[in-house]
XYZ file of C-alpha atoms in Angstrom:
232
model
C -0.788 100.735 44.618
C 1.261 103.717 45.489
C 0.008 106.007 42.811
C -3.779 104.719 43.341
C -2.733 105.929 47.039
C -1.624 109.555 45.831
C -4.406 109.802 43.547
C -6.581 109.428 46.481
C -4.670 111.785 48.213
C -4.219 114.335 45.696
C -8.283 113.740 45.152
C -8.720 114.356 49.042
C -6.830 117.562 49.216
C -8.816 118.674 46.071
C -12.303 118.290 47.121
C -11.466 119.721 50.498
C -9.916 123.054 48.648
C -13.076 122.758 47.200
C -15.430 122.591 50.590
C -13.482 125.745 52.147
C -13.165 127.876 48.693
C -16.654 127.147 47.531
C -14.740 126.595 44.308
C -12.787 124.023 42.672
C -9.239 123.539 42.943
C -7.448 120.741 41.112
C -3.515 121.335 40.610
C -4.071 118.696 37.346
C -5.829 118.824 34.296
C -8.071 116.701 33.089
C -5.835 115.815 30.572
C -3.471 115.003 33.016
C -5.291 112.936 35.873
C -6.932 110.924 33.011
C -3.066 109.927 31.906
C -3.060 109.394 35.798
C -5.550 107.051 36.502
C -5.005 104.892 32.958
C -1.415 104.559 34.323
C -2.675 102.836 37.569
C -4.777 100.668 36.653
C -2.366 99.263 34.021
C -1.628 95.703 34.726
C 2.147 95.010 34.389
C 3.304 92.711 31.540
C 6.264 90.032 31.336
C 9.335 90.702 28.915
C 9.896 87.431 28.811
C 7.763 84.137 28.862
C 8.241 81.371 30.853
C 8.910 77.820 28.901
C 8.384 74.561 29.971
C 9.327 71.335 27.695
C 9.187 67.459 27.977
C 11.566 65.207 26.564
C 13.342 61.659 26.233
C 16.841 61.325 26.644
C 19.500 59.207 25.934
C 22.715 58.529 26.941
C 25.837 56.747 26.157
C 28.172 56.493 29.778
C 31.687 55.652 30.299
C 31.970 54.034 33.736
C 34.386 54.000 36.225
C 35.269 54.332 40.003
C 38.108 55.940 41.830
C 39.428 53.793 44.453
C 41.375 53.390 47.692
C 43.904 51.640 47.732
C 43.851 51.176 44.292
C 42.478 48.863 42.658
C 43.244 48.690 39.559
C 40.018 49.731 38.078
C 39.228 50.626 33.775
C 36.023 51.415 32.631
C 33.210 50.103 30.450
C 30.794 52.248 28.395
C 26.858 51.655 28.297
C 24.728 52.731 26.323
C 21.084 51.520 27.385
C 20.279 54.676 28.963
C 17.321 56.605 29.050
C 15.481 59.193 30.103
C 12.154 60.831 30.964
C 13.220 64.557 31.013
C 11.687 67.896 32.244
C 12.488 71.464 31.819
C 11.791 74.587 33.015
C 12.361 78.216 31.914
C 11.915 81.239 33.801
C 13.261 85.249 34.168
C 14.575 86.241 37.224
C 12.714 89.688 38.148
C 11.359 90.380 34.257
C 14.697 90.866 34.236
C 17.556 87.959 33.114
C 15.658 85.542 31.212
C 18.826 82.754 31.491
C 17.767 80.416 34.565
C 15.226 77.571 34.907
C 15.479 73.751 36.392
C 15.603 70.539 34.820
C 14.227 67.298 36.261
C 14.974 63.552 34.962
C 14.536 59.711 35.529
C 16.770 57.471 34.598
C 17.041 54.038 34.262
C 20.683 52.617 32.860
C 23.229 50.095 32.657
C 26.676 50.909 35.401
C 30.200 49.042 36.190
C 33.448 48.651 35.999
C 36.192 46.076 35.657
C 38.674 45.214 38.186
C 42.544 44.502 37.687
C 42.246 42.912 41.747
C 38.889 42.029 42.853
C 35.808 41.228 40.667
C 33.874 43.473 38.210
C 30.837 45.085 38.804
C 28.083 45.130 36.080
C 24.355 46.190 37.412
C 20.961 48.210 36.239
C 19.884 51.175 38.315
C 17.076 54.259 38.870
C 18.379 57.363 39.210
C 16.915 61.062 39.761
C 18.301 64.188 39.161
C 17.366 67.470 39.977
C 19.763 70.391 38.403
C 19.918 74.089 37.785
C 19.981 74.730 34.039
C 21.103 78.344 32.816
C 20.576 79.103 28.989
C 21.886 81.302 26.575
C 20.091 81.777 24.040
C 21.011 83.038 20.403
C 18.130 81.477 18.627
C 17.719 79.377 16.624
C 20.008 77.862 19.060
C 20.616 77.525 22.514
C 23.476 77.244 25.052
C 23.873 75.381 28.494
C 25.303 75.008 31.334
C 23.729 73.356 34.707
C 24.841 71.848 38.075
C 23.113 69.966 40.969
C 22.233 66.469 43.155
C 21.720 63.297 41.915
C 20.336 60.409 43.330
C 19.935 56.323 42.426
C 20.304 52.767 43.051
C 20.986 49.805 41.744
C 17.954 47.691 41.046
C 19.676 44.374 39.797
C 23.348 42.871 39.314
C 24.158 41.600 35.537
C 26.926 39.434 36.896
C 26.584 35.588 36.424
C 25.616 33.421 39.525
C 25.889 36.774 41.674
C 23.588 38.942 43.774
C 24.064 41.373 46.597
C 25.903 41.198 49.707
C 25.301 43.591 53.302
C 28.749 44.833 52.381
C 27.357 46.075 49.115
C 26.364 49.648 49.144
C 23.606 50.261 46.272
C 22.564 53.408 47.446
C 24.027 56.295 45.224
C 24.111 59.776 45.583
C 26.296 62.630 43.954
C 26.667 65.608 42.205
C 26.651 66.523 38.370
C 27.103 69.523 36.037
C 27.992 69.250 32.217
C 27.199 71.884 29.238
C 25.847 71.789 26.074
C 24.249 73.209 22.754
C 20.227 73.013 21.790
C 19.194 73.712 18.223
C 15.657 75.202 18.746
C 13.015 74.069 15.805
C 9.797 75.142 16.423
C 7.446 73.304 18.985
C 10.721 70.782 19.025
C 14.091 71.526 19.824
C 17.500 69.071 19.925
C 19.628 68.916 22.852
C 23.362 67.526 23.166
C 25.127 67.304 26.267
C 28.109 66.015 27.822
C 28.137 65.524 31.961
C 30.110 64.520 34.368
C 28.731 62.510 37.551
C 30.871 63.437 40.952
C 29.435 60.337 43.343
C 29.607 60.976 46.848
C 28.954 57.608 48.372
C 31.886 54.657 47.781
C 30.179 51.293 45.846
C 31.112 49.176 49.221
C 31.092 49.490 52.555
C 34.598 49.982 53.702
C 35.177 47.008 55.456
C 33.802 44.469 52.515
C 36.912 42.605 52.405
C 39.063 43.460 54.917
C 38.719 44.476 58.505
C 41.744 46.354 59.001
C 42.188 47.618 55.440
C 39.557 49.838 54.910
C 38.718 49.942 50.856
C 36.451 52.743 49.018
C 35.372 53.114 45.680
C 33.343 55.944 44.224
C 31.607 55.894 40.683
C 32.739 58.646 38.269
C 31.117 58.851 35.547
C 30.471 61.125 31.719
C 27.874 60.513 29.774
C 27.003 62.181 26.210
C 23.204 62.898 26.144
C 20.597 63.359 23.014
C 17.690 64.814 24.049
C 14.549 65.351 22.180
C 11.949 68.099 23.256
C 8.322 69.270 22.354
C 7.740 72.147 23.850
C 4.215 72.184 26.786
C 4.115 76.362 26.603
C-alpha cells in the first residue's frame, strides 16, 4: 500500500513538472518505473502452509486421586478410551511455524480404589482444547501440548450403586504432555504421554462428615496413540 502511494505521488510530481515546464520530468527511467509498479502489485505469498488433520485416538490410562485426608487410594488402569481429534497447524506472522491448536472429544472409563472408602469406577465424556507446539524434522515431528479440559462422569460401573447429591460428576482441570509424530504421506501417527491435573474434587467436601472435610482430586497419566489423516 505504501509503495502504491509513493508511486502515485511521484507520478503526480512528474505531471506537475511537465505542466509547468512544458517538457517531461521523470526521476526514474521506464525500466525502473516498470519494476516498481510490478513489485507494488505483487501479492505477498506465505512461506509456510497451514495444515489440518483429523484422527482417531486410543488411550491407555492410569487413574488415581490425590486426597486429603489420606484415603489410601490406589490407581486403576483403563483401556476403553477413544477420542476424535482435530489438529490445526499455522505459522505465527509467517515467521515461526511451530504453533497449533488441538481439540478432542473423548469417551472413556475412570476410577480408583481406596483402603478406607468405597472404590469408584465410572464412564465419562471429556472435551479438551490444547495449544500444541511442534518442531518438524520430517518425516518426524516433536510435539508439546498444554491446555484445559472438562469432563462429566456419566454412569457408575459399581454394582447396585448410583450417584448421590454429594458426588461431583463434573470435572475440569489442566493437562499437558509431549510426544513424537511420524508423517507418512497423507497419514500421520503420533504417540504422546499426557498428565491430567484436576481442579475439581470427586466429592463435595462434606460427603462423609460435616466436621471432617474430604477432598479427592483426580490425577491421571495417559499414553495416547493417534492415527491422523491430513485434510490439507
